[in-house]
Coordinates of C-alpha atoms in Angstrom, one line a residue:
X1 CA 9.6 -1.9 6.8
X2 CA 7.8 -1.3 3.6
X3 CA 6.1 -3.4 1.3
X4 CA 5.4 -6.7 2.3
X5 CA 3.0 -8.5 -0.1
X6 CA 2.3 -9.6 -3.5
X7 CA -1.3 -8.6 -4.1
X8 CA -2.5 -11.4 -7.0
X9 CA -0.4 -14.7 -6.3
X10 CA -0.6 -15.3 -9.8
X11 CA 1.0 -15.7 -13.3
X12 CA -1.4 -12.8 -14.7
X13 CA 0.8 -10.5 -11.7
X14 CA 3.4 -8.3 -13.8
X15 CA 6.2 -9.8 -10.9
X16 CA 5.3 -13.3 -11.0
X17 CA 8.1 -14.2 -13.8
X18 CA 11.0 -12.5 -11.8
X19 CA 9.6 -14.0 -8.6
X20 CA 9.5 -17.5 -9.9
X21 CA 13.1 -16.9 -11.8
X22 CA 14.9 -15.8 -8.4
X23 CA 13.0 -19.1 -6.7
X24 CA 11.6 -16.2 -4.1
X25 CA 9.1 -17.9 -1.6
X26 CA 5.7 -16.9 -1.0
X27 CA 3.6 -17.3 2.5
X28 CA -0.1 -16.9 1.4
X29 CA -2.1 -15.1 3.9
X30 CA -5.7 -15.0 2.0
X31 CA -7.5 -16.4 -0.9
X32 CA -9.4 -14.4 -2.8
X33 CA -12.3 -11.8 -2.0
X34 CA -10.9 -11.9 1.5
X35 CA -12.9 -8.9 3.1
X36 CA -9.7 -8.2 5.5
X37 CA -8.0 -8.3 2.0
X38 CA -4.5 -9.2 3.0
X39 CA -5.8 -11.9 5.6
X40 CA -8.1 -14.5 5.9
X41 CA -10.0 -15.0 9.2
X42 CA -8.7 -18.5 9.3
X43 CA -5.5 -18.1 12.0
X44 CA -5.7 -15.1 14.4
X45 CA -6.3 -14.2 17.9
X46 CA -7.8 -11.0 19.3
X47 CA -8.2 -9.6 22.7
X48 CA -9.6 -6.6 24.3
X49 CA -7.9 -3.3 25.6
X50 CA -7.9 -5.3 29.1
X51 CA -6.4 -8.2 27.1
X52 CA -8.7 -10.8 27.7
X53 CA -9.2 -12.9 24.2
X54 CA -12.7 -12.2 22.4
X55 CA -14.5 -15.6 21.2
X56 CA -13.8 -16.5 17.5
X57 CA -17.3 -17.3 17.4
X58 CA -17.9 -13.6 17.9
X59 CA -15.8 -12.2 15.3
X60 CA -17.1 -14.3 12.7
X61 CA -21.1 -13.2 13.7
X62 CA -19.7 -9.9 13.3
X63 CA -17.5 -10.3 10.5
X64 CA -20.8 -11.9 8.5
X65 CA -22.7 -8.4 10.1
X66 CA -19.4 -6.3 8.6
X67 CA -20.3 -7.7 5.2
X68 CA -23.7 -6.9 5.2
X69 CA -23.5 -3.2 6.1
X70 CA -20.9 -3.2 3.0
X71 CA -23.0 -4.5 0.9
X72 CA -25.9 -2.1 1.8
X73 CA -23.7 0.8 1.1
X74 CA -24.1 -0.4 -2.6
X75 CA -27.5 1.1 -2.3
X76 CA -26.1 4.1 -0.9
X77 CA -24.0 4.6 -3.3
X78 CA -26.8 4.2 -6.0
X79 CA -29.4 6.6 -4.2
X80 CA -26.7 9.4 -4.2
X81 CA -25.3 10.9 -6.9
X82 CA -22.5 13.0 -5.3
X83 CA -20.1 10.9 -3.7
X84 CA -19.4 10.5 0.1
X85 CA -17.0 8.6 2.5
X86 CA -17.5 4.9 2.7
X87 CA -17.9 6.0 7.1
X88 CA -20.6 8.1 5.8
X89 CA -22.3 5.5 4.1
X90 CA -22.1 3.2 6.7
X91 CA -23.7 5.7 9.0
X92 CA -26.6 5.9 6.7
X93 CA -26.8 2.1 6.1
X94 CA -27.0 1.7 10.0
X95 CA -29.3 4.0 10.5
X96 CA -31.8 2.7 8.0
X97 CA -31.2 -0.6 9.6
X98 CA -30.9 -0.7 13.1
X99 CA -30.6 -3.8 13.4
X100 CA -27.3 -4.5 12.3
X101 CA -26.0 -2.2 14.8
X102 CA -23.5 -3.7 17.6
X103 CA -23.2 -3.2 21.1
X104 CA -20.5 -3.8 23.7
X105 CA -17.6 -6.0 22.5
X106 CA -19.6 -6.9 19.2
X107 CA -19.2 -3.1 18.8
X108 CA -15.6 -3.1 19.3
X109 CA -14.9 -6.1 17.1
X110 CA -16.9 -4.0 14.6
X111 CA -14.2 -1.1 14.5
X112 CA -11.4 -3.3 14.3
X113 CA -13.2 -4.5 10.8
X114 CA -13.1 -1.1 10.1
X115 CA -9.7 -0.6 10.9
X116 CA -8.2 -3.3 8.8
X117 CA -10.2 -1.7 5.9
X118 CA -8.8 1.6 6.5
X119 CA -5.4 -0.5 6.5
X120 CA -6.0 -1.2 3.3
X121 CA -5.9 2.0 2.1
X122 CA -3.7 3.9 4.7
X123 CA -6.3 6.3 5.6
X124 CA -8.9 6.8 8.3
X125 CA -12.6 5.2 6.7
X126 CA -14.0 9.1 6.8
X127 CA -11.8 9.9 4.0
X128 CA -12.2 6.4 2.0
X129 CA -14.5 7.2 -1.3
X130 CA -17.9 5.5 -1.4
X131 CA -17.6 5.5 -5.0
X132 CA -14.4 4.1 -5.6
X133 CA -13.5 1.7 -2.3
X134 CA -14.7 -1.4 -4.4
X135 CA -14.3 -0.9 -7.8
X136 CA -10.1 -1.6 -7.7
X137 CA -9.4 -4.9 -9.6
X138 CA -7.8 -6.9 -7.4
X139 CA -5.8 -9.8 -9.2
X140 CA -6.9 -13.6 -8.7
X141 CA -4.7 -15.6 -6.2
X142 CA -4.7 -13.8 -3.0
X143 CA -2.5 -12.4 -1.2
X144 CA 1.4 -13.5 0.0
X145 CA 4.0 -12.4 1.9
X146 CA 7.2 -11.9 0.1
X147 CA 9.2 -14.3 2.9
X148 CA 12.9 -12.6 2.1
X149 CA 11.2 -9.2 1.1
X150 CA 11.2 -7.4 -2.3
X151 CA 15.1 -6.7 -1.7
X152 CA 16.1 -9.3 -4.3
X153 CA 13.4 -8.2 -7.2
X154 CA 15.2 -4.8 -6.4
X155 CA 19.1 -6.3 -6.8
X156 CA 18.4 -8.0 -10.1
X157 CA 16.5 -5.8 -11.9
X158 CA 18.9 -2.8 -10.8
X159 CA 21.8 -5.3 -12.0
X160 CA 24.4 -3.6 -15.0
X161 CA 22.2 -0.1 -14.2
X162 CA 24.1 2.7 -13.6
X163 CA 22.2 3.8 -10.3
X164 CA 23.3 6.9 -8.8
X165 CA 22.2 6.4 -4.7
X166 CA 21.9 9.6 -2.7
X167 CA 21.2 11.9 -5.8
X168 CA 18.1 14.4 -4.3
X169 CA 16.5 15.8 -6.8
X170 CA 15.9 19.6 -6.9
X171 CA 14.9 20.7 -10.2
X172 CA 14.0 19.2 -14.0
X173 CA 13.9 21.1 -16.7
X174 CA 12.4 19.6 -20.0
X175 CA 11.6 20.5 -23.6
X176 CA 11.0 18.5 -26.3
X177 CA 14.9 17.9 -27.1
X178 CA 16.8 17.6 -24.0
X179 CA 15.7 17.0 -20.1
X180 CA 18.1 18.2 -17.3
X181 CA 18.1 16.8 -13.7
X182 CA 19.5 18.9 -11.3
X183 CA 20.7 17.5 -7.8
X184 CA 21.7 19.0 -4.6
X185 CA 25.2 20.5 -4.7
X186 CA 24.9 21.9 -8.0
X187 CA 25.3 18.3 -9.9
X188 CA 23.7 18.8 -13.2
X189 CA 22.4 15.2 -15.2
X190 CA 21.7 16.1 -19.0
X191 CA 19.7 13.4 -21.3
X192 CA 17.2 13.1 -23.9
X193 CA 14.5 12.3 -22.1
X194 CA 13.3 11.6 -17.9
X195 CA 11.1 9.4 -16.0
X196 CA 9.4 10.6 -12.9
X197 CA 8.6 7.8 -10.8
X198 CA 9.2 9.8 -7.4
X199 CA 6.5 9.1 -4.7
X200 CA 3.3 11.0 -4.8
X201 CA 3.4 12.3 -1.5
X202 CA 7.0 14.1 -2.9
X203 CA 4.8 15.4 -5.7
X204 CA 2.2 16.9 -3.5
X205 CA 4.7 18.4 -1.6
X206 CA 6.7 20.6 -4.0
X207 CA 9.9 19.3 -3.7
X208 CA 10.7 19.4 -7.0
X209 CA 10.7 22.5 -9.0
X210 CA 10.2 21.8 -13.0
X211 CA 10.7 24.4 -15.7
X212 CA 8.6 25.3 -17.8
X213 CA 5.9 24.6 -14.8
X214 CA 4.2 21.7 -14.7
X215 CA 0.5 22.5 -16.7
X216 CA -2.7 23.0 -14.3
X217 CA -4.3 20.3 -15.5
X218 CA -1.1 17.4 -14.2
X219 CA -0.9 19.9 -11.1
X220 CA -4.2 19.4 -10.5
X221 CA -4.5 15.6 -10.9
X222 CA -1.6 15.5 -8.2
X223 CA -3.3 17.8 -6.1
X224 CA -6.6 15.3 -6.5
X225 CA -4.7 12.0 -5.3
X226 CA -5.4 11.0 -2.0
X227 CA -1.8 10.2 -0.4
X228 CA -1.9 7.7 3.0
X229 CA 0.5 6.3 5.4
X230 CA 0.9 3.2 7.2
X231 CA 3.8 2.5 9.3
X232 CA 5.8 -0.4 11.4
X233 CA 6.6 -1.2 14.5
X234 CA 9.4 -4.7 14.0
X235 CA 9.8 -6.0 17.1
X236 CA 12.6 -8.8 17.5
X237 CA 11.9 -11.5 20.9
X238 CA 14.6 -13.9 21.9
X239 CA 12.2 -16.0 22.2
X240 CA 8.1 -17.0 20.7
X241 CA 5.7 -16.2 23.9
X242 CA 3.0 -15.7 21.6
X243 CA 0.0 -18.4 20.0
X244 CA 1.4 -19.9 16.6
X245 CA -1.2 -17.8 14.2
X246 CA -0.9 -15.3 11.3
X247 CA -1.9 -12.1 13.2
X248 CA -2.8 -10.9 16.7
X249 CA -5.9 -8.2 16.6
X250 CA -6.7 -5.4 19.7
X251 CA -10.5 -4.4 19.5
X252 CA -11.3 -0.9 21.0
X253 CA -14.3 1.7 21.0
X254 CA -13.1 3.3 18.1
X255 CA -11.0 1.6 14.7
X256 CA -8.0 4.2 15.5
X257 CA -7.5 2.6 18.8
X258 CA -7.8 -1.0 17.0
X259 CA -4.5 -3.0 17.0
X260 CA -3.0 -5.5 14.4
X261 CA 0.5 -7.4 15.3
X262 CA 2.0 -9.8 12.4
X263 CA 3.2 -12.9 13.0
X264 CA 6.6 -12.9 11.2
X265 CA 7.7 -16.3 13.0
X266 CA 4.9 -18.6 11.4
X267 CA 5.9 -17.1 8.0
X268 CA 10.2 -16.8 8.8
X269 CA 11.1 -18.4 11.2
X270 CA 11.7 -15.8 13.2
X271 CA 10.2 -14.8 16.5
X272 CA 9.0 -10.9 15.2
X273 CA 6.4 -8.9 15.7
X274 CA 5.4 -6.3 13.6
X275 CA 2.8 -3.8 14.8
X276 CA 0.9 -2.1 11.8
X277 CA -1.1 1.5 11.9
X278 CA -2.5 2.9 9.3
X279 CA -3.9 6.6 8.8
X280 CA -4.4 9.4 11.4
X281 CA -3.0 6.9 14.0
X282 CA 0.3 6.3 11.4
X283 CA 1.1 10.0 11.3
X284 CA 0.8 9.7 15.2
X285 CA 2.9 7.5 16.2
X286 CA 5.6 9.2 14.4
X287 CA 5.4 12.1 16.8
X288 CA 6.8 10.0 19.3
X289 CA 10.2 8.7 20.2
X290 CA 11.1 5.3 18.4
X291 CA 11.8 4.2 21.8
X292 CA 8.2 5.3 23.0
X293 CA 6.5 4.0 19.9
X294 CA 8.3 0.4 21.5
X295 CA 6.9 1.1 24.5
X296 CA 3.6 1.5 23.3
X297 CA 3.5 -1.4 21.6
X298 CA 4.8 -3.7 24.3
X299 CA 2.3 -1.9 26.8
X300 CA -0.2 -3.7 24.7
X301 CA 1.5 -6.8 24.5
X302 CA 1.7 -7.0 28.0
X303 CA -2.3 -6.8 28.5
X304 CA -2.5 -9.1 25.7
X305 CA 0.7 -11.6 27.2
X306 CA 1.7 -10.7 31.0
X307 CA 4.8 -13.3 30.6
X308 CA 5.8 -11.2 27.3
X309 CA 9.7 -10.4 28.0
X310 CA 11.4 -7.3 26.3
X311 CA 12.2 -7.3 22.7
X312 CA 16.1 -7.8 22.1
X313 CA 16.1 -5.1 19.1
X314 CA 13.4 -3.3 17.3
X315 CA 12.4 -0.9 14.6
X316 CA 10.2 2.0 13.5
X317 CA 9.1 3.4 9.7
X318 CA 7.9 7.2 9.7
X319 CA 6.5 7.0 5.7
X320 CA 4.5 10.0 6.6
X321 CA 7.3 12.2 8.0
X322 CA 10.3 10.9 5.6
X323 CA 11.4 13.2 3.1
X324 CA 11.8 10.4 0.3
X325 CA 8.6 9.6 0.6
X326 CA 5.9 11.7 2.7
X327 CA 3.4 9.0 2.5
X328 CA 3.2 5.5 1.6
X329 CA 0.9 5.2 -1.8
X330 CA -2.0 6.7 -3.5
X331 CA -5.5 6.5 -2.6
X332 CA -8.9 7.8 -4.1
X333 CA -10.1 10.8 -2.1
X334 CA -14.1 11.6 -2.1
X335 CA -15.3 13.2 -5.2
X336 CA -12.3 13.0 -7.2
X337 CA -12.6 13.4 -10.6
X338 CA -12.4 9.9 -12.9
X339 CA -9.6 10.9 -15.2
X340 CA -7.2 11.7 -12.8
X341 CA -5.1 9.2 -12.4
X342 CA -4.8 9.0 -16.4
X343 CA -3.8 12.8 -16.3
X344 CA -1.0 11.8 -13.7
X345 CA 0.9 10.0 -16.1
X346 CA 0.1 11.5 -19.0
X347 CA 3.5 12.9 -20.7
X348 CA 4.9 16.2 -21.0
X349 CA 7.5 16.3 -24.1
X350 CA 9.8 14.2 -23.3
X351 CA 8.9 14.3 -19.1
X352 CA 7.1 10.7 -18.5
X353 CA 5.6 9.2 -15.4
X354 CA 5.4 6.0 -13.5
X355 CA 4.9 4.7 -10.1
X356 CA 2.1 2.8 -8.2
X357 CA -0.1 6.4 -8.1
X358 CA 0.1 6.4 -12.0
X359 CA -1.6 2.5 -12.0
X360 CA -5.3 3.3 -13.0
X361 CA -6.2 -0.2 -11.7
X362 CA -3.2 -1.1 -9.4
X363 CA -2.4 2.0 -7.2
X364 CA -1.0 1.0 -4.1
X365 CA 1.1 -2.0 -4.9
X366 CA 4.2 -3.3 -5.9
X367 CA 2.7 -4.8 -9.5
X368 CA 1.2 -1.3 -10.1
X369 CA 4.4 0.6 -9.1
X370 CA 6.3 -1.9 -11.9
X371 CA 3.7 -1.8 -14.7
X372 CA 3.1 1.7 -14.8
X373 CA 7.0 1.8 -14.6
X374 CA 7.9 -0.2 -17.5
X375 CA 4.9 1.1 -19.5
X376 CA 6.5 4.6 -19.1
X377 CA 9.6 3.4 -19.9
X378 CA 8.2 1.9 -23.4
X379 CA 6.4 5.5 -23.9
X380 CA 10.1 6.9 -23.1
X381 CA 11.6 4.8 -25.7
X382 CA 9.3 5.5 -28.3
X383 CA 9.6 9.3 -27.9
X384 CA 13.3 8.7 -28.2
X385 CA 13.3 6.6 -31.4
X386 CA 10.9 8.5 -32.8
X387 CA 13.3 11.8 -32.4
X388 CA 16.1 9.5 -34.1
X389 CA 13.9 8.3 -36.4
X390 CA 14.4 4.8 -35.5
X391 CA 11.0 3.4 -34.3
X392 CA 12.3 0.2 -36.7
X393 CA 14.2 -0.3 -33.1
X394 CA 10.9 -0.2 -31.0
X395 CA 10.7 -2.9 -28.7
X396 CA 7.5 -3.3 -27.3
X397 CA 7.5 -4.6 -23.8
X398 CA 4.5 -6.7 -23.2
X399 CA 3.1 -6.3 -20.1
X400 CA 0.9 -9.4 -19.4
X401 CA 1.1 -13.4 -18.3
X402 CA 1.4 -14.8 -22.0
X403 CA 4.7 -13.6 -21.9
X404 CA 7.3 -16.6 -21.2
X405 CA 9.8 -16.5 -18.6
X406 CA 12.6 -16.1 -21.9
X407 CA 11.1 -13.3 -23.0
X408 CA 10.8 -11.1 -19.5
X409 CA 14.5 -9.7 -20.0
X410 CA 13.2 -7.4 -22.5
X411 CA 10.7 -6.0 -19.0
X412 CA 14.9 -4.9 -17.2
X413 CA 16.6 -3.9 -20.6
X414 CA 18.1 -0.6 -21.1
X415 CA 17.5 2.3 -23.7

């Protein structure tokens, strides 16, 4: 129900050692510079709202259109100095060129391009920066699905950890000698130093009270990340009724009423579903029911397949509305400021922090989560050395693909 791919199927990817070590398998979806980023258009089907299928011949003319209004918001972007939202942009590009403006169902196919950008970053296209939306570096490789999920990266580097499950945390206190982590119920953890790594929708939120108070400058950089959400509706068929392709599309008048269904069976095996939204439409769906979310997925199944039967079991993520998470990853809002994700995870004392919204280039994935992760981690156990006075100890952790696979314990080993 949450992440799903490895973005850079490659050995310069920070996971690729511990996915080739636990044999994990890999589905590619895209090669590189894929404009639908997670997804080639090379196996898909789309249909209308009235579920009649739209010619492939179609979305590709469109598709080529799609990339040429992107490109043109490269002008944009260099005729204004102040920043604007990459829908802006495109407003501007279209109204300069009329010509690349669609009609009909070439409109709709349009806004479901749109959509699976705003996918990408979890957020509706009026709040994606013009500035920033093309300037992430995207590893080499493509993109693959992780076929038994990141569950077993998550068992063997937790393995001889003392993890403490259900520990929510209320309160840190840090100084330059000790760090306390207080818990609900009064449970009190006392060590030389802490590693923030909580979501940074949980930031943004105040959950956590920190004493002495967190500096205006690191509240402000948390206050100038963009947080999105994108969630999941798993659907689980006795039986395939559906075309043997990577990913069913729904075009509409507008990219929030777009549609995207992944094919889990050509990947697995197994005859799933899984519904995606993204953005406004995300934080939506979790006002209803999972039942009615279901239901509203299979009502457009149903256009799309009348012989579709009922699904046997299915599931629902609310990112946006869970507590542990109130979002799903970081994104760059318009006009934010260029040092702000370095601010982030700058260090306070002996307070460090990691996660995927600390990743300068990598925000919003896995590989950036577990970089940023073990490069606080080595900032951690320098601090603490140097206190002893044992930096003689220091073990650097390299980050990059020179390392070999005998080396990448030191990535999982403990202070």
């Amino acid at each position: 129900m949450g992440a799903s791919w490895l973005h850079g199927v490659c050995n310069e990817n920070p996971l690729a050692p511990i996915i080739r070590s636990l044999g994990l398998t890999l589905y590619r979806t895209s090669g590189d510079d894929s404009v639908l980023y997670d997804h080639d258009l090379e196996s898909y089907t789309l249909f209308d709202m009235d579920g009649h299928q739209v010619p492939q011949r179609l979305v590709k003319e469109v598709g080529d259109i799609f990339k040429k209004i992107l490109k043109e918001t490269e002008r944009v972007r260099d005729a204004h100095a102040d920043d604007m939202s990459i829908l802006q942009a495109i407003g501007l590009v279209l109204d300069k060129h009329p010509e690349l403006r669609q009609e009909g169902l070439a409109y709709e196919v349009l806004q479901w391009y749109i959509c699976r950008m705003e996918a990408w970053f979890a957020v509706d296209a009026d709040m994606i920066s013009l500035k920033t939306w093309d300037q992430e570096h995207v590893l080499s490789g493509g993109h693959g699905l992780m076929v038994q999920g990141y569950d077993h990266i998550i068992k063997a580097l937790a393995k001889d950890i003392d993890i403490r499950l259900n520990h929510r945390v209320t309160k840190i206190c840090y100084g330059s000698n000790k760090a306390m982590v207080m818990v609900e119920g009064g449970r009190n953890f006392v060590a030389d130093a802490a590693i923030v790594t909580v979501p940074i929708g949980v930031l943004k939120a105040n959950l956590i009270q920190f004493e002495p108070k967190l500096p205006k400058w690191k509240v402000a950089s948390i206050s100038d990340i963009g947080v999105g959400s994108e969630n999941k509706v798993a659907l689980q068929f006795d039986k395939v009724f559906w075309p043997n392709v990577e990913f069913l599309g729904i075009v509409a008048p507008t990219s929030y009423a777009c549609g995207y269904f992944l094919n889990l069976h050509k990947a697995t095996g197994h005859p799933v579903l899984v519904y995606m939204a993204a953005g406004r439409f995300a934080y939506d769906l979790e006002k209803l029911s999972d039942e009615s979310s279901a239901n509203f997925v299979m009502l457009q199944l149903k256009k799309m397949f009348p012989d579709a039967t009922e699904p046997v079991r299915y599931l629902v993520s609310r990112w946006g509305t869970d507590p542990n998470s109130l979002g799903c990853y970081a994104h760059d809002v318009v006009g934010k400021p260029e040092d702000v994700y370095e601010r982030l995870g700058a260090p306070l004392g002996n307070l460090f922090f990691g996660g995927e919204a600390v990743s300068m280039e990598h925000q919003g994935s896995v590989h950036g989560a577990y970089s940023a992760g073990v490069m606080a981690a080595v900032n951690c156990q320098r601090h603490v050395l140097g206190k002893l006075g044992r930096l003689d100890k220091l073990q650097l952790l390299p980050l990059r693909s020179e390392i070999v696979e005998a080396a990448f314990p030191l990535q999982i080993s403990r202070m």
